[in-house]
């Protein structure tokens, strides 16, 4: 099971704030950086380096990329100028990715506002194979971090719809009033299909659904916006102005011309009662 954690940071001019982030090998993290609204027209970037004045850009946006996802290998960046936040998605983590990173706003005539991100990537204990015998039983032990003791635990079998390209489960969190960014990859064979994100309600796996039918064009319904990049096989969703009622189980999926739906990635969203920012 691969997990993406979400962290929100605040950039204050003249003050270098910092946060420590833990990710898991093979999984990913979402890092959301807030900035002053007067910087909406400035380029935003994410870089790596021990010192903020000498770090190497990993991904960057500019004026023409406002409110659009920018992709660069393991990284995606979305600058939501309406909310004055930009989100960096860091995927396929390895232990070599541990280190110091920076969220920043490019200032042509003054010092860039920075937020320091200290990333630690650890390898979760994995079970490569378990042997059982007919009519017998097996016991599987799985260790997890102490700070996950209050999170839901589950055991599942990978279905035929799963692919090595895709996260099986993502856990996201946000403060009330903020936004949640969902990134789901899908197999290339489904590129031309309709993509959707739906909310589970009881036994109904897809009670509330928002779909997108075209590539690289935003589709909005209520507080949900979807964007399908078929070249990258990446479905992106943004839920804005979240409340505690948005805490629920969601699914990213695809729908064929015949109406058959495949549910690819399970998304667990938890909204805290604290206001954003």
C-alpha positions as MATLAB code, in Angstrom:
seq = 'XXXXXXXXXXXXXXXXXXXXXXXXXXXXXXXXXXXXXXXXXXXXXXXXXXXXXXXXXXXXXXXXXXXXXXXXXXXXXXXXXXXXXXXXXXXXXXXXXXXXXXXXXXXXXXXXXXXXXXXXXXXXXXXXXXXXXXXXXXXXXXXXXXXXXXXXXXXXXXXXXXXXXXXXXXXXXXXXXXXXXXXXXXXXXXXXXXXXXXXXXXXXXXXXXXXXXXXXXXXXXXXXXXXXXXXXXXXXXXXXXXXXXXXXXXXXXXXXXXXXXXXXXXXXXXXXXXXXX';
ca = [
       0.000    0.000    0.000;
       1.396    3.364   -1.047;
       0.398    6.459    0.914;
       0.585   10.129    0.006;
       0.659   12.523    2.969;
      -0.319   16.186    2.683;
       1.483   19.024    4.507;
       0.600   22.742    4.423;
       3.273   25.417    4.815;
       3.121   29.217    5.099;
       5.722   31.468    3.467;
       6.297   34.758    5.269;
       8.655   37.372    3.723;
      11.813   37.793    5.790;
      11.074   34.746    7.911;
      12.284   31.245    7.059;
       9.754   28.768    8.417;
      10.381   25.051    8.293;
       8.620   21.727    8.561;
       9.743   18.114    8.880;
       8.051   15.674    6.508;
       8.184   11.873    6.601;
       7.405    9.850    3.483;
       7.595    6.166    2.662;
       9.675    4.519   -0.015;
       7.513    3.893   -3.077;
       4.854    6.348   -1.907;
       4.642   10.122   -2.098;
       3.903   13.387   -0.315;
       1.836   16.452   -1.159;
       3.316   19.736    0.097;
       1.019   22.776   -0.025;
       2.707   26.164    0.352;
       0.746   29.319    1.076;
       1.952   32.745   -0.028;
       0.865   36.377    0.231;
      -1.784   37.246   -2.372;
       0.392   40.043   -3.735;
       2.665   37.317   -5.168;
       0.009   35.670   -7.372;
       1.753   36.874  -10.557;
       5.208   35.658   -9.494;
       6.764   32.344  -10.504;
       6.673   29.594   -7.875;
       9.300   26.869   -7.569;
      10.456   23.901   -5.510;
      14.160   23.198   -5.155;
      16.663   21.048   -3.270;
      19.787   22.169   -1.435;
      21.273   22.548    2.009;
      21.023   26.353    1.732;
      18.129   28.332    0.259;
      20.468   30.616   -1.657;
      22.082   27.695   -3.491;
      19.431   25.143   -4.320;
      18.703   23.425   -7.616;
      15.233   23.908   -9.113;
      13.256   20.675   -9.422;
      10.062   22.169  -10.818;
       8.906   25.716  -11.560;
       5.847   27.545  -12.829;
       5.424   30.979  -14.377;
       2.673   33.392  -15.404;
       1.376   31.242  -18.267;
       1.115   28.200  -15.962;
      -1.303   29.783  -13.468;
      -4.041   27.407  -12.317;
      -2.557   24.585  -14.409;
      -0.535   21.560  -13.382;
       3.120   21.518  -14.364;
       4.762   18.078  -14.505;
       8.465   17.291  -14.306;
       9.401   13.657  -13.761;
       8.698   12.781  -10.126;
       7.193   16.197   -9.443;
       3.959   18.025  -10.219;
       3.207   21.634   -9.259;
      -0.134   23.458   -9.237;
      -0.371   27.181   -8.478;
      -3.896   28.015   -7.305;
      -3.749   31.810   -7.560;
      -7.346   32.145   -6.378;
      -6.476   30.551   -3.038;
      -2.869   31.877   -2.984;
      -1.376   28.412   -2.519;
       0.784   26.159   -4.638;
       0.991   22.406   -4.256;
       3.968   20.173   -5.020;
       3.362   16.442   -5.455;
       6.524   14.364   -4.921;
       6.019   10.773   -6.117;
       7.903    7.463   -6.151;
      10.003    8.314   -3.121;
      13.247    6.541   -2.274;
      15.582    6.873    0.700;
      17.963    8.888   -1.520;
      15.282   11.607   -1.674;
      15.792   12.398    2.023;
      17.192   15.903    2.443;
      16.443   19.630    2.529;
      14.050   21.247    0.056;
      12.553   24.709   -0.335;
       9.202   26.129   -1.449;
       9.765   29.602   -2.859;
       8.325   32.568   -4.755;
      10.598   34.166   -7.336;
      11.191   37.878   -6.625;
      13.161   39.664   -9.384;
      14.206   42.651   -7.246;
      14.335   41.276   -3.699;
      14.983   38.127   -1.677;
      12.682   35.225   -2.477;
      10.290   34.188    0.337;
      11.199   30.600    1.273;
       9.844   27.758    3.354;
      12.267   25.011    4.370;
      11.101   21.411    3.947;
      13.111   18.671    5.676;
      12.149   15.384    4.067;
      12.909   11.982    5.557;
      12.062    8.905    3.495;
      11.877    5.591    5.307;
      11.307    2.064    4.043;
       8.231    0.450    5.528;
       8.473   -3.202    6.453;
       7.203   -5.308    3.559;
       6.193   -8.955    3.267;
       7.407  -10.381   -0.026;
       5.687  -13.768    0.166;
       3.585  -15.806    2.568;
       2.927  -19.533    2.192;
      -0.309  -21.090    3.407;
      -1.729  -24.591    3.291;
      -5.166  -25.761    2.215;
      -7.677  -25.760    5.108;
      -5.094  -24.021    7.303;
      -4.629  -20.423    8.475;
      -1.914  -17.788    8.281;
      -1.086  -14.860   10.571;
       0.474  -11.760    9.018;
       2.147   -9.159   11.251;
       2.699   -5.619    9.945;
       4.567   -2.914   11.863;
       3.612    0.745   11.464;
       4.823    4.070   12.826;
       3.511    5.108   16.258;
       2.058    8.324   14.823;
      -0.268    6.184   12.676;
      -1.906    4.437   15.619;
      -5.218    6.311   15.159;
      -5.410    5.748   11.393;
      -7.626    3.111    9.828;
      -5.899   -0.192    9.091;
      -7.072   -2.608    6.429;
      -6.070   -5.682    4.427;
      -7.087   -6.081    0.810;
      -6.458   -8.107   -2.329;
      -5.288   -6.314   -5.468;
      -8.009   -6.680   -8.097;
      -7.602   -7.095  -11.828;
      -8.113   -3.370  -12.399;
      -4.949   -2.490  -10.492;
      -1.700   -1.741  -12.283;
       1.878   -1.087  -11.229;
       1.412    2.478  -12.472;
      -1.111    3.368   -9.796;
      -1.423    4.088   -6.098;
      -3.890    1.668   -4.476;
      -4.703    4.006   -1.601;
      -3.992    7.653   -0.759;
      -4.543    9.404    2.592;
      -4.982   13.182    2.526;
      -5.727   15.792    5.180;
      -6.638   19.484    5.124;
      -7.841   22.209    7.446;
     -11.436   23.403    7.193;
     -11.750   26.228    4.691;
      -8.721   25.095    2.702;
      -8.465   22.847   -0.324;
      -7.594   19.204   -0.998;
      -5.545   18.175   -4.027;
      -6.021   14.637   -5.357;
      -3.601   13.106   -7.887;
      -4.413    9.675   -9.317;
      -2.497    7.869  -12.029;
      -4.219    5.390  -14.332;
      -3.049    2.779  -16.876;
      -2.280    4.057  -20.370;
      -4.902    1.683  -21.767;
      -7.577    3.906  -20.160;
      -6.273    7.213  -21.519;
      -9.260    7.794  -23.813;
     -11.873    6.826  -21.191;
     -13.919    9.205  -19.072;
     -12.290    9.804  -15.672;
     -14.181   10.411  -12.445;
     -13.854   10.974   -8.707;
     -16.760    9.836   -6.580;
     -17.623    9.773   -2.916;
     -18.670    6.638   -1.101;
     -21.850    6.696    0.966;
     -22.557    3.526    2.906;
     -22.776    0.592    0.513;
     -22.958    2.908   -2.518;
     -19.377    3.112   -3.829;
     -20.163    6.030   -6.135;
     -22.923    8.110   -4.549;
     -21.648   11.558   -5.625;
     -19.634   11.722   -8.842;
     -17.730   14.369  -10.800;
     -16.326   13.386  -14.195;
     -14.080   14.846  -16.898;
     -14.363   13.799  -20.563;
     -11.634   15.843  -22.259;
      -7.868   15.973  -21.881;
      -6.191   19.063  -20.427;
      -9.400   20.927  -19.756;
     -10.828   21.652  -16.316;
     -14.269   20.263  -15.487;
     -16.051   21.601  -12.417;
     -19.096   20.515  -10.445;
     -19.849   22.117   -7.113;
     -16.670   22.342   -5.039;
     -14.864   19.698   -7.117;
     -12.660   20.470  -10.121;
     -11.090   17.751  -12.287;
      -8.276   17.838  -14.829;
      -7.229   14.873  -16.990;
      -3.743   14.902  -18.512;
      -3.842   11.939  -20.872;
      -0.223   12.283  -21.921;
       0.891   11.879  -18.300;
      -1.947    9.429  -17.424;
      -2.705   11.679  -14.453;
      -6.132   12.639  -13.083;
      -6.093   15.661  -10.782;
      -8.920   16.785   -8.521;
      -9.259   19.851   -6.309;
     -11.926   20.190   -3.627;
     -12.070   23.807   -2.466;
     -13.430   25.347    0.738;
     -13.626   21.992    2.487;
     -15.616   21.376    5.654;
     -15.642   18.426    8.031;
     -18.471   16.977    5.915;
     -15.858   16.324    3.207;
     -14.132   13.784    5.472;
     -14.988   10.572    3.644;
     -13.831    7.804    1.330;
     -13.496    8.729   -2.348;
     -12.448    6.759   -5.437;
     -10.640    7.761   -8.623;
     -11.741    5.706  -11.588;
     -12.380    5.344  -15.305;
     -15.547    4.640  -17.287;
     -15.544    2.906  -20.675;
     -17.795    3.703  -23.643;
     -20.003    0.795  -22.560;
     -20.527    2.402  -19.161;
     -18.331   -0.057  -17.266;
     -16.559    1.587  -14.321;
     -13.191    0.596  -12.900;
     -12.273    1.962   -9.468;
      -8.497    2.419   -9.430;
      -7.395    4.448   -6.400;
      -9.031    4.742   -2.975;
      -8.711    8.242   -1.480;
      -9.294    8.838    2.236;
      -9.815   12.516    3.102;
      -9.747   13.864    6.648;
     -10.706   17.490    7.331;
      -9.691   19.004   10.659;
     -11.696   21.644   12.464;
      -8.899   24.218   12.382;
      -9.211   27.017    9.802;
      -6.659   27.089    6.993;
      -3.688   29.393    7.046;
];
